[in-house]
Coordinates of C-alpha atoms in Angstrom, one line a residue:
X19 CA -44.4 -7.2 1.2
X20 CA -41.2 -9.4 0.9
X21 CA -39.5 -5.9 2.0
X22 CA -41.5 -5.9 5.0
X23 CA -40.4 -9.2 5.9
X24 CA -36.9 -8.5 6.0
X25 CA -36.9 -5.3 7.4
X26 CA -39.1 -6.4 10.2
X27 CA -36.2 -9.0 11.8
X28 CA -33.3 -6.9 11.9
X29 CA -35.9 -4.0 13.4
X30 CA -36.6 -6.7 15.7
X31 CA -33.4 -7.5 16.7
X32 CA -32.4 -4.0 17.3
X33 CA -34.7 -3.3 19.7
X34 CA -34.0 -6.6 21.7
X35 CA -30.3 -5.3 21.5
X36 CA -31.4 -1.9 22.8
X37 CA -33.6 -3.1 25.2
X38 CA -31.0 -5.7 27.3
X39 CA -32.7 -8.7 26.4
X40 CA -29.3 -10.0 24.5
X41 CA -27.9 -12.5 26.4
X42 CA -26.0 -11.8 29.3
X43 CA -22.7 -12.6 30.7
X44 CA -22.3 -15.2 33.0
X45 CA -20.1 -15.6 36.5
X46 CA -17.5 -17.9 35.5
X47 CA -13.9 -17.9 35.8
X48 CA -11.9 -19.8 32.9
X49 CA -8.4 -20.5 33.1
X50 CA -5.9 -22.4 32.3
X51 CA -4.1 -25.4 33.7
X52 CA -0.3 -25.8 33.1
X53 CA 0.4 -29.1 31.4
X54 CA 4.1 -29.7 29.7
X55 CA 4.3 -31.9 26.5
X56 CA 6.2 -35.1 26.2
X57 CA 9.6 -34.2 24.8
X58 CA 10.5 -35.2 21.0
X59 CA 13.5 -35.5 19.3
X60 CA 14.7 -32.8 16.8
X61 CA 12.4 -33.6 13.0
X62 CA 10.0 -35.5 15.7
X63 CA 6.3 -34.2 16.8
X64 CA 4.6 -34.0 19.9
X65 CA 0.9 -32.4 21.0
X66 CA 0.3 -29.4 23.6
X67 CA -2.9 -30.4 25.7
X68 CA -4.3 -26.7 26.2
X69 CA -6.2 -27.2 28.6
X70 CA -8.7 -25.0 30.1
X71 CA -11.5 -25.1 33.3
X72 CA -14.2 -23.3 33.9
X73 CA -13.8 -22.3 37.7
X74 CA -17.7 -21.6 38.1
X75 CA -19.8 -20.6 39.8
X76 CA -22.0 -20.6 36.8
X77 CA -21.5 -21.9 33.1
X78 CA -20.4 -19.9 30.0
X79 CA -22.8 -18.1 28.5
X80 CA -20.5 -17.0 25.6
X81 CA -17.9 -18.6 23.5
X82 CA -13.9 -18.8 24.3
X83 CA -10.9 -18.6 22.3
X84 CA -7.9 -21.0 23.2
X85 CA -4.6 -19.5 21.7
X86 CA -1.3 -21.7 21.5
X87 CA 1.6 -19.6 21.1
X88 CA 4.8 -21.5 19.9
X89 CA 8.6 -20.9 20.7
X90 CA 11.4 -20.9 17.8
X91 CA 12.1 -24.0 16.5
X92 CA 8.5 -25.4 17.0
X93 CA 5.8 -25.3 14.6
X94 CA 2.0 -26.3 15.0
X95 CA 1.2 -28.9 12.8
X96 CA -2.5 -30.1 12.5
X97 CA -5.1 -31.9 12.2
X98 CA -5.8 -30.0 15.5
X99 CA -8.7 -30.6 17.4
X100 CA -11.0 -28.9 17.6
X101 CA -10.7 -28.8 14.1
X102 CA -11.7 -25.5 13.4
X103 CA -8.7 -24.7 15.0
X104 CA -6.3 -21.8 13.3
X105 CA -2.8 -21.4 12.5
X106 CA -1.3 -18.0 11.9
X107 CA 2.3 -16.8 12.3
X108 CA 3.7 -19.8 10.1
X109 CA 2.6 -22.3 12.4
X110 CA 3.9 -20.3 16.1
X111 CA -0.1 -19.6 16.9
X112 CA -2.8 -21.4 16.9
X113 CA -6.3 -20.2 18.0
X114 CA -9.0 -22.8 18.9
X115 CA -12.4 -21.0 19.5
X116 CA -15.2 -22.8 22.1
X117 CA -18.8 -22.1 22.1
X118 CA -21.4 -21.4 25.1
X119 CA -21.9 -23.8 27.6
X120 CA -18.7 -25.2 29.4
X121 CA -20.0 -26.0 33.0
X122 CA -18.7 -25.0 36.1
X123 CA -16.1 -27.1 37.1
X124 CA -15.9 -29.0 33.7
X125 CA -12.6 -28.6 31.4
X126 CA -12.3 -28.5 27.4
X127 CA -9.2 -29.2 26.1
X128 CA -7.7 -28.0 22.3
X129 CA -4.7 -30.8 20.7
X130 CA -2.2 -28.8 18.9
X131 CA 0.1 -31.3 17.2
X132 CA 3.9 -29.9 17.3
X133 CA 6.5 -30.4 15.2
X134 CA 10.2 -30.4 16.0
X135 CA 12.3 -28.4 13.9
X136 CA 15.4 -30.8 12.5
X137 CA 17.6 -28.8 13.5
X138 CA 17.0 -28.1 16.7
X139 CA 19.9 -29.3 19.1
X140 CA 18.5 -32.3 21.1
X141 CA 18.3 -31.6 24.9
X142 CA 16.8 -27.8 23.9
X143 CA 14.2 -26.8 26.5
X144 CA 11.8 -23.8 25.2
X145 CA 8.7 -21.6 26.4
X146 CA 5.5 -21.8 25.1
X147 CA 2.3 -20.2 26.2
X148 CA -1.3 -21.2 26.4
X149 CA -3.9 -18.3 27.0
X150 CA -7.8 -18.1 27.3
X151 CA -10.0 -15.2 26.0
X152 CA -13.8 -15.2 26.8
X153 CA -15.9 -12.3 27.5
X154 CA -17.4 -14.1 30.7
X155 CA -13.9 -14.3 32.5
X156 CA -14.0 -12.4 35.9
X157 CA -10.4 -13.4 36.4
X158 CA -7.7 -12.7 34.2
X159 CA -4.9 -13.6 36.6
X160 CA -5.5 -16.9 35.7
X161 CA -5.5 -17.1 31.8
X162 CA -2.5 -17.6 30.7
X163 CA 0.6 -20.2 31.8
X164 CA 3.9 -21.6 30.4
X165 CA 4.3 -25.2 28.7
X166 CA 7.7 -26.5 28.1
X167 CA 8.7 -27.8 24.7
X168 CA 11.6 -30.2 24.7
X169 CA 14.0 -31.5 22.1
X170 CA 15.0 -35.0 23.4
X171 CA 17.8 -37.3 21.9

């Protein structure tokens, strides 16, 4: 009988899948809003806002990754927030995933602490990228800007 019992959910959930009753994808339109982070001197840290708005009409209806992509000389550093947040590549990416449910018209926002590398020359100016991934996105002309890290003195 205790076979029954857990053969009987996944069954269940199979036919829900086959059927279309799995959630469905909402209209929204996420993307993300250029912000540049304050400059820091070379051994120094600073934070990329990635920040990221749900365009509308409607609200997500599935989660969204937020990916921080670092140039040379700059390393992620956490705690991040959220704080579930990943670094891979030695520190140059850092992937912040969002659940359902950012509104229309409402923002989230992922803190990625960055470190200065010593020996990077003060007055340095260099490209980073911030990039959103969510299966409800209509419009992917939209998802992904340049930030400027800067080396000050």
């Amino acid at each position: 009988m205790t076979g029954r019992l857990t053969i009987m959910p996944a069954a269940g959930v199979a036919v829900m899948c086959a059927t279309g009753l799995a959630a469905a994808l909402s209209d929204s339109d996420l993307k993300v809003v250029r912000l540049h982070p304050a400059a820091a001197p070379p051994g120094g840290s600073t934070v990329v806002h990635a920040f990221v708005a749900d365009g509308g009409p409607e609200r997500t209806a599935s989660p969204f990754t937020v990916i921080v992509r670092l140039p040379s000389g700059f390393t992620a550093e956490g705690p991040y927030f959220p704080e579930d947040c990943r670094s891979e590549a030695r520190g140059r990416l850092v992937r912040c995933t969002f659940g359902a449910g950012l509104a229309a018209l409402r923002t989230a926002t992922a803190l990625v602490p960055v470190r200065v590398g010593a020996d990077v020359p003060p007055g340095t100016r260099a490209e980073g990228h911030v990039q959103v991934v969510g299966a409800d996105d209509r419009d992917p002309r939209d998802d992904r800007t340049p930030f400027t890290l800067s080396a000050g003195c």
